PDB file of C-alpha atoms and ligand atoms in Angstrom:
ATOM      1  CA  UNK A   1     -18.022  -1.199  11.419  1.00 82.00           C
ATOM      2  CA  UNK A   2     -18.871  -3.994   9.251  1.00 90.00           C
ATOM      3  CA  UNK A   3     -16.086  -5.420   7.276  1.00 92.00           C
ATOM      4  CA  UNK A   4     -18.578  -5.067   3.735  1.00 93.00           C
ATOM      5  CA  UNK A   5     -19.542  -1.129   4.361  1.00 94.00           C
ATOM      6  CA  UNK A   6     -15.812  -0.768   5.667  1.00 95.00           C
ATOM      7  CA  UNK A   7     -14.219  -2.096   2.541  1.00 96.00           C
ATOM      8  CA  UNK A   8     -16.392   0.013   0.260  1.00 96.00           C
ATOM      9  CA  UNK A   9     -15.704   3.214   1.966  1.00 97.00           C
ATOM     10  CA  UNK A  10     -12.139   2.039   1.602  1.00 97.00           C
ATOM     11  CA  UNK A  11     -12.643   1.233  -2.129  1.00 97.00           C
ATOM     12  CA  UNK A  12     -14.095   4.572  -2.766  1.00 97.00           C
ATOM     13  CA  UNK A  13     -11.694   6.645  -1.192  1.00 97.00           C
ATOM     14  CA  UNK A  14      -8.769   5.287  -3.109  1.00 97.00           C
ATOM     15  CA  UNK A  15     -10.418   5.348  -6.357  1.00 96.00           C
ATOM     16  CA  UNK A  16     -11.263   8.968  -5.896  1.00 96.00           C
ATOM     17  CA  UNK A  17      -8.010   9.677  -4.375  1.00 93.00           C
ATOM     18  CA  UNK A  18      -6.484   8.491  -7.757  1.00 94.00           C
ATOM     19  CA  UNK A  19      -8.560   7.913 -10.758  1.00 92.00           C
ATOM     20  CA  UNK A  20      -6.067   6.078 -12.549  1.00 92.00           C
ATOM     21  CA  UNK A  21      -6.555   3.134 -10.134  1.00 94.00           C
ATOM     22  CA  UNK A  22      -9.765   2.771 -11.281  1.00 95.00           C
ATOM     23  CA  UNK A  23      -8.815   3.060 -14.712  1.00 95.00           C
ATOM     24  CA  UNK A  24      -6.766   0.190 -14.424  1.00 95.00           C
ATOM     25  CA  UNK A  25      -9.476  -2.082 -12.597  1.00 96.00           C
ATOM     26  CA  UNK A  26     -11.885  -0.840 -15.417  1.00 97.00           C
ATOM     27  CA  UNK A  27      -9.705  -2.398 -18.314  1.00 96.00           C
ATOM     28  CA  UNK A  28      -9.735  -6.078 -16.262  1.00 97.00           C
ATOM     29  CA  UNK A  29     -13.454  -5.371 -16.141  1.00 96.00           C
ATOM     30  CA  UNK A  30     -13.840  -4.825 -19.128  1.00 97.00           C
ATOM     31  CA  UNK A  31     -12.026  -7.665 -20.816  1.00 96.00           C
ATOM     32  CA  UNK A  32     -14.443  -9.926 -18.862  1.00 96.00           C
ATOM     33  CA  UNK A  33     -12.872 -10.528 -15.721  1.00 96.00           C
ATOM     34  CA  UNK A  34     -13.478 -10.638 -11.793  1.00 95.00           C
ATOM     35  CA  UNK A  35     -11.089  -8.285  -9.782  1.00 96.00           C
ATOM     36  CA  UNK A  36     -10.279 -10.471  -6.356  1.00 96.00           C
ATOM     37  CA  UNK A  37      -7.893  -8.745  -4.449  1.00 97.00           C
ATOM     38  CA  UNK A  38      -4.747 -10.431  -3.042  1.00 97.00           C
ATOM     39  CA  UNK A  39      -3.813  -8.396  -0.224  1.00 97.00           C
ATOM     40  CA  UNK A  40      -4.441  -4.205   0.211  1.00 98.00           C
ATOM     41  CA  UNK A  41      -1.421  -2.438   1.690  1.00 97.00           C
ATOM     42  CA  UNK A  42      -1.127   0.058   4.542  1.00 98.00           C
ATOM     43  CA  UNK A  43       1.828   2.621   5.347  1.00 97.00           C
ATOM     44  CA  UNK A  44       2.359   4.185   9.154  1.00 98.00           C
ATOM     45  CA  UNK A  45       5.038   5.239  11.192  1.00 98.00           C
ATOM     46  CA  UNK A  46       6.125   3.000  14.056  1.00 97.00           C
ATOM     47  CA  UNK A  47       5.091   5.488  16.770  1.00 96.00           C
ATOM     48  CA  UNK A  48       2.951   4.079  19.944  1.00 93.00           C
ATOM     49  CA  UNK A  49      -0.449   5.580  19.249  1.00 92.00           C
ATOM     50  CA  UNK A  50      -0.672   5.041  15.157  1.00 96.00           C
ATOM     51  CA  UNK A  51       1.744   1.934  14.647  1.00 97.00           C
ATOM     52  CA  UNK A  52       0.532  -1.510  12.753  1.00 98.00           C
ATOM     53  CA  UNK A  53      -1.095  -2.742  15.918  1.00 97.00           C
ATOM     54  CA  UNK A  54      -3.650   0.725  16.190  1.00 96.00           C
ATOM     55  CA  UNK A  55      -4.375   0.602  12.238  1.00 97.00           C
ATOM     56  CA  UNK A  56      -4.968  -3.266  12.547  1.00 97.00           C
ATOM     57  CA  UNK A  57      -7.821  -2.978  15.315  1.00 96.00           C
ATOM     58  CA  UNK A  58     -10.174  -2.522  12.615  1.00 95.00           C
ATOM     59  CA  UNK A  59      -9.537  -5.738  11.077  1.00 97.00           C
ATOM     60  CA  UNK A  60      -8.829  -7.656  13.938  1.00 97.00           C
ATOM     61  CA  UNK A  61     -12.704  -7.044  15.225  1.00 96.00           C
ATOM     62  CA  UNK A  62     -13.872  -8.446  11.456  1.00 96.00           C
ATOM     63  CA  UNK A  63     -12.361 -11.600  11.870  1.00 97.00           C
ATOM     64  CA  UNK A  64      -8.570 -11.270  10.620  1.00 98.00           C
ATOM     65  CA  UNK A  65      -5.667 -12.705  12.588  1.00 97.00           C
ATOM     66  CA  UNK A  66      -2.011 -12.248  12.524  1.00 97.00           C
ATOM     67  CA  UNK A  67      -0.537 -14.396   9.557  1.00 95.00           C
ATOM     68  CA  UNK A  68       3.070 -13.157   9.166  1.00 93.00           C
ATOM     69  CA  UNK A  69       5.690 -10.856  10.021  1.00 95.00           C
ATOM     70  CA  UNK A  70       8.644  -8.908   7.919  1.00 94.00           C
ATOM     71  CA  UNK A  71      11.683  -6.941   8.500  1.00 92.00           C
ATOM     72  CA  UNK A  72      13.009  -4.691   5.273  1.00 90.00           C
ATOM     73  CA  UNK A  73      15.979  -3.770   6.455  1.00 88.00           C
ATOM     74  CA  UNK A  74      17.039  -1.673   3.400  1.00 87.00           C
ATOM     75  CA  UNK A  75      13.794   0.447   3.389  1.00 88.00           C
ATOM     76  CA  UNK A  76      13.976   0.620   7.604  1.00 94.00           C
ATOM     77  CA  UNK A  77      10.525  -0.928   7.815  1.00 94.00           C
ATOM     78  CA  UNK A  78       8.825  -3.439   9.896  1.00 96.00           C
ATOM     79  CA  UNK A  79       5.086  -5.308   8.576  1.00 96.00           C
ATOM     80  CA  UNK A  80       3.168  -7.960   9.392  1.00 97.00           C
ATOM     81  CA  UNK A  81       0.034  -9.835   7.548  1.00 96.00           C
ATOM     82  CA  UNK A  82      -3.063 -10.510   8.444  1.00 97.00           C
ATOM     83  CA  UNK A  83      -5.789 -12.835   6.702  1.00 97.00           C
ATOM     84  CA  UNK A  84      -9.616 -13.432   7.287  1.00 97.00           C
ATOM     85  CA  UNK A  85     -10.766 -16.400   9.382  1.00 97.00           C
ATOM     86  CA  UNK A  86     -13.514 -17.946   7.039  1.00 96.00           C
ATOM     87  CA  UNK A  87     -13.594 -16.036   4.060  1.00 94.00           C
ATOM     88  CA  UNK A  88     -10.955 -17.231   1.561  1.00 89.00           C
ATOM     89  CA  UNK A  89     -11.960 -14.453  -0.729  1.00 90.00           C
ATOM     90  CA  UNK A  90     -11.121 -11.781   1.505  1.00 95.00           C
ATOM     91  CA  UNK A  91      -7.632  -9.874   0.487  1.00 97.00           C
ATOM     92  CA  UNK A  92      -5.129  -9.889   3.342  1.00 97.00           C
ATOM     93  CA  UNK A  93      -4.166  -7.069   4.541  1.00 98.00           C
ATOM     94  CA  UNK A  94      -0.351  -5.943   4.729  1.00 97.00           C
ATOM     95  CA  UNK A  95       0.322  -2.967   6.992  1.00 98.00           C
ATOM     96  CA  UNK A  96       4.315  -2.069   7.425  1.00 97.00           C
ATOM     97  CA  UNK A  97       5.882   0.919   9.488  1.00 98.00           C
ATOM     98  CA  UNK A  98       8.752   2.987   9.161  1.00 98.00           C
ATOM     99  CA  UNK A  99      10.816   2.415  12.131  1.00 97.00           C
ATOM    100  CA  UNK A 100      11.490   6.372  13.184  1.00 97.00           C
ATOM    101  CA  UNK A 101      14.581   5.634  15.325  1.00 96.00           C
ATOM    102  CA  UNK A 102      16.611   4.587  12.251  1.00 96.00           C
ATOM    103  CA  UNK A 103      16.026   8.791  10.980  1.00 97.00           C
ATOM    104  CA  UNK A 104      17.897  12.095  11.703  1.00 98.00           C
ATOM    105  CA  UNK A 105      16.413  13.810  14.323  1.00 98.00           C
ATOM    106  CA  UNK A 106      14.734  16.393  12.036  1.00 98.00           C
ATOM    107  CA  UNK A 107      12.443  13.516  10.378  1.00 98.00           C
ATOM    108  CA  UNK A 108      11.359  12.500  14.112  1.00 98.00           C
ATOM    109  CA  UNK A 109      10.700  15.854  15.062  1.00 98.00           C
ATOM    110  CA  UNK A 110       8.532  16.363  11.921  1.00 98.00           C
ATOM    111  CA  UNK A 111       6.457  12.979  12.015  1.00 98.00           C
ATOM    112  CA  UNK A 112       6.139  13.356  16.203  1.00 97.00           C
ATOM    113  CA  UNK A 113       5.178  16.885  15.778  1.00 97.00           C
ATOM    114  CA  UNK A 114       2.757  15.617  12.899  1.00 98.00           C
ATOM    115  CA  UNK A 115       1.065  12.617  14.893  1.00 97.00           C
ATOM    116  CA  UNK A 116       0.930  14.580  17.987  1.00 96.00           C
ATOM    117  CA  UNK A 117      -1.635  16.985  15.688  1.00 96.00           C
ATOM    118  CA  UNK A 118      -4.039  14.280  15.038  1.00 96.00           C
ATOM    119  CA  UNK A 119      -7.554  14.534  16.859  1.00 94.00           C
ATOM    120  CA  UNK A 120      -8.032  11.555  19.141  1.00 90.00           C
ATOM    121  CA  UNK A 121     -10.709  10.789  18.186  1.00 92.00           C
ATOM    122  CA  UNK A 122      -9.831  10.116  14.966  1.00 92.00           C
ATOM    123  CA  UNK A 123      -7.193   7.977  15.753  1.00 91.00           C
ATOM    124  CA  UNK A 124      -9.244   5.387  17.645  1.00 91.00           C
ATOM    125  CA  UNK A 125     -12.314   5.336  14.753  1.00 92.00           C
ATOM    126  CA  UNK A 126     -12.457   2.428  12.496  1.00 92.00           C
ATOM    127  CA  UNK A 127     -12.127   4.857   9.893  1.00 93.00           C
ATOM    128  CA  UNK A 128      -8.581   5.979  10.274  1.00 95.00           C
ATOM    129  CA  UNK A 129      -7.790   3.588   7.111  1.00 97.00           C
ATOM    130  CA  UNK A 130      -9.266   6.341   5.348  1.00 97.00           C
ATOM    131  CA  UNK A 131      -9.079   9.140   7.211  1.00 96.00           C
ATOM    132  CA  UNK A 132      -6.402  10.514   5.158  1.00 97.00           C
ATOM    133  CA  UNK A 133      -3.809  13.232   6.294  1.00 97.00           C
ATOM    134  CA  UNK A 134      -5.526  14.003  10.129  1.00 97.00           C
ATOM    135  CA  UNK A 135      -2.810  17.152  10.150  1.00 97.00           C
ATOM    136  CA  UNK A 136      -4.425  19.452   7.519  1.00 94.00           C
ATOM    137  CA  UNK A 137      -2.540  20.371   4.472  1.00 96.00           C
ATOM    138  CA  UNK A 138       1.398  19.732   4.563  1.00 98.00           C
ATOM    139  CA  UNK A 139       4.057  21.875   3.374  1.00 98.00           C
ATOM    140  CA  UNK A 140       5.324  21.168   0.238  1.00 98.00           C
ATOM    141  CA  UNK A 141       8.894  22.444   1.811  1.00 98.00           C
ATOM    142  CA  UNK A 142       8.403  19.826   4.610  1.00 98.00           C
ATOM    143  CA  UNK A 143       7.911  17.273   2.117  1.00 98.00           C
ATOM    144  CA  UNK A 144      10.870  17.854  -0.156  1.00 97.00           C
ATOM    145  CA  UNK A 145      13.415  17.925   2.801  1.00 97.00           C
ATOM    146  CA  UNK A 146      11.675  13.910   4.309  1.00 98.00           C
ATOM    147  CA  UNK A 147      11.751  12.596   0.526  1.00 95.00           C
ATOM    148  CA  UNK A 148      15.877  13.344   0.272  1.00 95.00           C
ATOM    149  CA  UNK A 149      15.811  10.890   3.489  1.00 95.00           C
ATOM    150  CA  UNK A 150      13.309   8.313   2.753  1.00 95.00           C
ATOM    151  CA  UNK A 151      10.190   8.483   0.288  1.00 94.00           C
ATOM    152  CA  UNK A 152       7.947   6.754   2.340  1.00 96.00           C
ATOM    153  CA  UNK A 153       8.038   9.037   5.197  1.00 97.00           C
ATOM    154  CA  UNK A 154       7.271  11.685   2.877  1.00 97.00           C
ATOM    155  CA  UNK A 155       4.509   9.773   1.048  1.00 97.00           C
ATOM    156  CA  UNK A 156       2.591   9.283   4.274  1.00 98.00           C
ATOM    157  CA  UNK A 157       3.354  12.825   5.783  1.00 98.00           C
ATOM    158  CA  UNK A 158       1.317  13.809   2.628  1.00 98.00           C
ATOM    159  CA  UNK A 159      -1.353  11.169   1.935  1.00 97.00           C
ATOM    160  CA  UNK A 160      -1.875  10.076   5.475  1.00 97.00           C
ATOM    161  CA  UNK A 161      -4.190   7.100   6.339  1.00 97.00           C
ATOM    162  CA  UNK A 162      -5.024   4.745   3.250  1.00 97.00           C
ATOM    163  CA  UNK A 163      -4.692   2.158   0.958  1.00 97.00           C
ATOM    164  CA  UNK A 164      -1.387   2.741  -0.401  1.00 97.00           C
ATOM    165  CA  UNK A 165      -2.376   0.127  -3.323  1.00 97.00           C
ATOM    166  CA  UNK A 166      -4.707  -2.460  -4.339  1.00 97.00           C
ATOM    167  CA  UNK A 167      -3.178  -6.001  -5.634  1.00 97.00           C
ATOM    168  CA  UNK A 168      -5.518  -7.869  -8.055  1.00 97.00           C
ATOM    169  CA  UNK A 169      -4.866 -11.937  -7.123  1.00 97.00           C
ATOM    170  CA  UNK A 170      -3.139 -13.309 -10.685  1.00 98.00           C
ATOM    171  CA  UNK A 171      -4.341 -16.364  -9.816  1.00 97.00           C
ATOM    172  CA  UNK A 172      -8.349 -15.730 -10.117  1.00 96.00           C
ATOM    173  CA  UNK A 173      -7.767 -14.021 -13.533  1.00 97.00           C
ATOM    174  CA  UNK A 174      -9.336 -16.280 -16.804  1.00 96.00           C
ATOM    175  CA  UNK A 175      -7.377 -14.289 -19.851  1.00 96.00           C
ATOM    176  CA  UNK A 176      -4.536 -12.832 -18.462  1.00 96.00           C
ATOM    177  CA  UNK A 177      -3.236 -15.982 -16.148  1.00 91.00           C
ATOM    178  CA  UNK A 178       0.418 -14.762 -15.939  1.00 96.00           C
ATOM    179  CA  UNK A 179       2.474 -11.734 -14.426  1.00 97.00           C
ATOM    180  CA  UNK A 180       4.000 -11.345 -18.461  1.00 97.00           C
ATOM    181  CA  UNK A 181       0.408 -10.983 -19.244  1.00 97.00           C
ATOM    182  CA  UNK A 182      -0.726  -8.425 -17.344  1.00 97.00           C
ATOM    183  CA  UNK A 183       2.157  -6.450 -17.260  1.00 97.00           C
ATOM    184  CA  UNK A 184       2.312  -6.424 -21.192  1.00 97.00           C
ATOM    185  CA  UNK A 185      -1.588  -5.467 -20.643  1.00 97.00           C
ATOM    186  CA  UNK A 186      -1.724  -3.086 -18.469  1.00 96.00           C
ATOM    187  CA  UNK A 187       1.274  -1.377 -20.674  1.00 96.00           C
ATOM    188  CA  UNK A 188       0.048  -1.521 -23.438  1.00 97.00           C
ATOM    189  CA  UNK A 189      -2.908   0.456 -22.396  1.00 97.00           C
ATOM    190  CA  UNK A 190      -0.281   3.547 -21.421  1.00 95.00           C
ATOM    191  CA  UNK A 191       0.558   2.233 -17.595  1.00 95.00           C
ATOM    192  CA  UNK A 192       4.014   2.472 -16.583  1.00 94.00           C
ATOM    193  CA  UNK A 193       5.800  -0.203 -14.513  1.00 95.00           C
ATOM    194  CA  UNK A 194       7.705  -0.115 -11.811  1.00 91.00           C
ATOM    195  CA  UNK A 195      11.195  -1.468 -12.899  1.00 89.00           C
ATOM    196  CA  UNK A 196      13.324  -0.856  -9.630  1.00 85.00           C
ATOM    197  CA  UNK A 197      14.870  -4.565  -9.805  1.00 82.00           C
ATOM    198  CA  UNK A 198      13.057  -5.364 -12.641  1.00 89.00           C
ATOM    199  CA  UNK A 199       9.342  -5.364 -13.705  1.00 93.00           C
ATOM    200  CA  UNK A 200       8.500  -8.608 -12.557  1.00 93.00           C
ATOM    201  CA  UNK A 201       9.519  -8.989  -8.025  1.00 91.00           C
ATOM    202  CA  UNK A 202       9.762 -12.663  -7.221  1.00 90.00           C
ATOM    203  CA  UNK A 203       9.775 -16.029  -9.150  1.00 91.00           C
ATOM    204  CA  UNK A 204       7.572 -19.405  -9.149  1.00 92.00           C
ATOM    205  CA  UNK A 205      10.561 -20.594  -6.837  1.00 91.00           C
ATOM    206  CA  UNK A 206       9.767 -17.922  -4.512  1.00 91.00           C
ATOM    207  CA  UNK A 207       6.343 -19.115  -4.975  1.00 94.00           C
ATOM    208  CA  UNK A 208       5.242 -15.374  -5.479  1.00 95.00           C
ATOM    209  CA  UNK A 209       5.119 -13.353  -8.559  1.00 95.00           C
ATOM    210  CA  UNK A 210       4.472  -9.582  -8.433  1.00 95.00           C
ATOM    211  CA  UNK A 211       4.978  -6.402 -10.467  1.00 95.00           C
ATOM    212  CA  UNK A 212       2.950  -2.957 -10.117  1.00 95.00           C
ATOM    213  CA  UNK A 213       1.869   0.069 -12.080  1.00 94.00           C
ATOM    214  CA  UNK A 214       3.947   3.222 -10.858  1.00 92.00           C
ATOM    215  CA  UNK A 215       1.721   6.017  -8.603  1.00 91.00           C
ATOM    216  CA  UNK A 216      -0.333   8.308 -10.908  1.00 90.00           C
ATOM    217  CA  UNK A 217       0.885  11.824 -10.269  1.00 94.00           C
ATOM    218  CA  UNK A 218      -1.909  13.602  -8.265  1.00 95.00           C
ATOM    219  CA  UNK A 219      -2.504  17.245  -7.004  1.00 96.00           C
ATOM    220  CA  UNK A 220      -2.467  17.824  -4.130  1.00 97.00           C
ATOM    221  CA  UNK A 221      -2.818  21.317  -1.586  1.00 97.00           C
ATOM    222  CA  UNK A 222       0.222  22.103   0.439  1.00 98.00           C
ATOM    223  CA  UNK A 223       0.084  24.907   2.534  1.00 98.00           C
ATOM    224  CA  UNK A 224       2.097  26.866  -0.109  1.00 98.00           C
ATOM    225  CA  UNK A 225       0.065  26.205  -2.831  1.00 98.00           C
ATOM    226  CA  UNK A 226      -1.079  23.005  -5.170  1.00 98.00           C
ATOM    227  CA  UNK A 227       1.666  20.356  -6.381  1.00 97.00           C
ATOM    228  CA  UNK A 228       1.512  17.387  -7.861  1.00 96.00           C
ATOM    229  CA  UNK A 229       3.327  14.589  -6.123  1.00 96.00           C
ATOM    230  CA  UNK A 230       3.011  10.611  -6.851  1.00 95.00           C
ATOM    231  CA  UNK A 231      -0.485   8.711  -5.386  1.00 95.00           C
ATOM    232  CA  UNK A 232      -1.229   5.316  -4.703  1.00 95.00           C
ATOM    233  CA  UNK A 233      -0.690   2.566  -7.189  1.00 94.00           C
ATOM    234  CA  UNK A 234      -1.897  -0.980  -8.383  1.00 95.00           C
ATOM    235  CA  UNK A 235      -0.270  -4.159  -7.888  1.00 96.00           C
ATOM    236  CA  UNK A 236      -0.621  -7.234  -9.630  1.00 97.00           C
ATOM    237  CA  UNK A 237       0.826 -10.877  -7.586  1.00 97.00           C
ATOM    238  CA  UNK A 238       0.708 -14.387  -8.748  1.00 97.00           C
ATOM    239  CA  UNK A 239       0.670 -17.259  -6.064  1.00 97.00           C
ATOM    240  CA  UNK A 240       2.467 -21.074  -6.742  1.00 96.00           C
ATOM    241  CA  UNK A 241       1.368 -23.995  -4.072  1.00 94.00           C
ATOM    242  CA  UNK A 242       4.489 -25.110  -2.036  1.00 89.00           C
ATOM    243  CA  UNK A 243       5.474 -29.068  -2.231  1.00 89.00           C
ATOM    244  CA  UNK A 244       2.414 -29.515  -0.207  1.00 90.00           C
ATOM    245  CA  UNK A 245       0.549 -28.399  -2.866  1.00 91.00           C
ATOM    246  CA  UNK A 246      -0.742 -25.465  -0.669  1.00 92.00           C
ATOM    247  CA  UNK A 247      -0.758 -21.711  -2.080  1.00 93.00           C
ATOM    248  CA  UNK A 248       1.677 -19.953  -0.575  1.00 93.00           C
ATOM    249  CA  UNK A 249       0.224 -17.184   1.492  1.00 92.00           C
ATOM    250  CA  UNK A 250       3.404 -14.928   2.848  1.00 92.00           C
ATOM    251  CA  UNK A 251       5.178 -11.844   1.631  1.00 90.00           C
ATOM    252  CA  UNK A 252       8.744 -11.812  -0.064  1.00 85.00           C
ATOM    253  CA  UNK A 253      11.200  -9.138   1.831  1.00 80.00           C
ATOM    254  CA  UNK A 254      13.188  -8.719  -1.064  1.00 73.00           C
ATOM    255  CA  UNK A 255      10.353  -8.139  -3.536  1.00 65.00           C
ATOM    256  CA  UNK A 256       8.346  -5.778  -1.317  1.00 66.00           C
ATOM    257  CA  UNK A 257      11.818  -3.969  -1.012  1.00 67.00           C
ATOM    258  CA  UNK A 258      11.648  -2.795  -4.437  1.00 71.00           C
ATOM    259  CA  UNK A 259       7.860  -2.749  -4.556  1.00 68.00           C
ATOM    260  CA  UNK A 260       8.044   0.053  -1.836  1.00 73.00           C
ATOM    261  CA  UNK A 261       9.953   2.298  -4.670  1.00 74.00           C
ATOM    262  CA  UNK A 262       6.246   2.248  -6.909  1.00 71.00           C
ATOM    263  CA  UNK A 263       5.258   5.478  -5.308  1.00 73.00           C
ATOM    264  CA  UNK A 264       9.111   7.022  -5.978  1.00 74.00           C
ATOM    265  CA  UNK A 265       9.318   8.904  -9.232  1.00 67.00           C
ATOM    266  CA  UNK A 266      12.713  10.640  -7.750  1.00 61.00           C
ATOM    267  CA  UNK A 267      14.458   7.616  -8.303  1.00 51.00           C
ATOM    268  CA  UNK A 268      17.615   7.084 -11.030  1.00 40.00           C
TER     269      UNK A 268
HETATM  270 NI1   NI B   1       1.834  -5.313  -2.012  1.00 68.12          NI
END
């Protein structure tokens, strides 16, 4: 699939997955401005026929190559980054996955049992970005018991395959040229923030500046009925050149730690 048709469909399916994304991309729209996208996020599970590498393919056959690689050792995750050969404009892509050995033995029978459900051929399409939750509706039971162990695994036993959030690039905005900025913008137009270590992740030392909206609570059908559980979210990062006066291009473990927690409305 072409990397243009494949990152409308993506587009579209996370703007109709949760309106209040595009909200959000609206009000920079309207206030005059472009929308380039820093990097788009992706969640899986590190298990041999759906981990980083099989979600990846896609990209990898439009031209991306392997950029970086993370540990989050708090959140149990592994990720790595990828970037676009030619086209600067292009958002890179971040894909982690939750490393299933680190889990009780009920979360790995769950997710196992859950993956092993998945038609084939969906897994090997260039649409399994999108493709959503390949199992059918969940159980809203299921999901409560994975969330006491780790929010993420019960995120994606939900949602499934997409983008788990959008990041507009800081740095191509004209008005609103600052993480302060946007965050008091984006607030002030009724957005929450997510504030787990503080609104603002990073610091122009750490040559990257992020912050992000919390998830917009959608509905969603679980096989005991309709429940609303958190979505996918918006986040906003700010790049500084290095000594060499080059943009700095990488992800910061620590930040994306906390930045993880955007989709967790449980938390205290
Ligand atoms: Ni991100």
């Amino acid at each position: 699939m072409k990397l243009q048709v494949l990152s409308d469909r993506l587009w579209n399916d996370f703007i109709t997955r949760n309106p209040s994304t595009k909200k959000v991309y609206d009000l920079f729209r309207l206030e005059g401005e472009t929308v380039v996208n820093d990097h788009i996020a992706f969640r899986t599970f590190n298990h041999p026929s759906i981990g980083i590498d099989q979600i990846a393919m896609v990209f990898l056959r439009n031209n991306y190559v392997l950029m970086g690689e993370y540990r989050f050792e708090k959140k149990k995750l592994f990720a790595k980054h990828y970037e676009h050969k030619t086209d600067k404009n292009a958002p890179r892509i971040f894909i982690s996955e939750l490393i299933l050995d680190s889990f009780s033995f009920y979360l790995q029978q769950v997710i196992r049992g859950w993956i092993n459900s998945f038609p084939e051929k969906r897994v090997y399409s260039d649409d399994i970005i999108y493709s959503g939750n390949l199992s059918g509706a969940p159980s809203y039971t299921v999901y409560e018991k994975l969330r006491h162990e780790s929010e993420y695994a019960a995120w994606l036993y939900v949602h499934g395959f997409c983008a788990n959030h959008y990041t507009v690039s800081v740095n191509h905005l004209k008005k609103f040229n600052s993480i302060q900025k946007v965050n008091d913008f984006v607030k002030s137009n009724g957005f929450l923030l997510n504030d787990t270590g503080g609104e603002i992740q990073g610091s122009p030392v750490d040559l990257l500046e992020q912050s992000s909206i919390k998830a917009g609570m959608i509905k969603v059908k679980f096989t005991e009925g309709k429940f609303e559980v958190p979505g996918c979210f918006y986040e906003f990062a700010r790049r500084y050149p290095d000594n060499d006066g080059k943009l700095y291009n990488g992800f910061i473990t620590k930040s994306a730690d906390n930045i993880f927690d955007a989709t967790n409305f449980y938390k205290k």
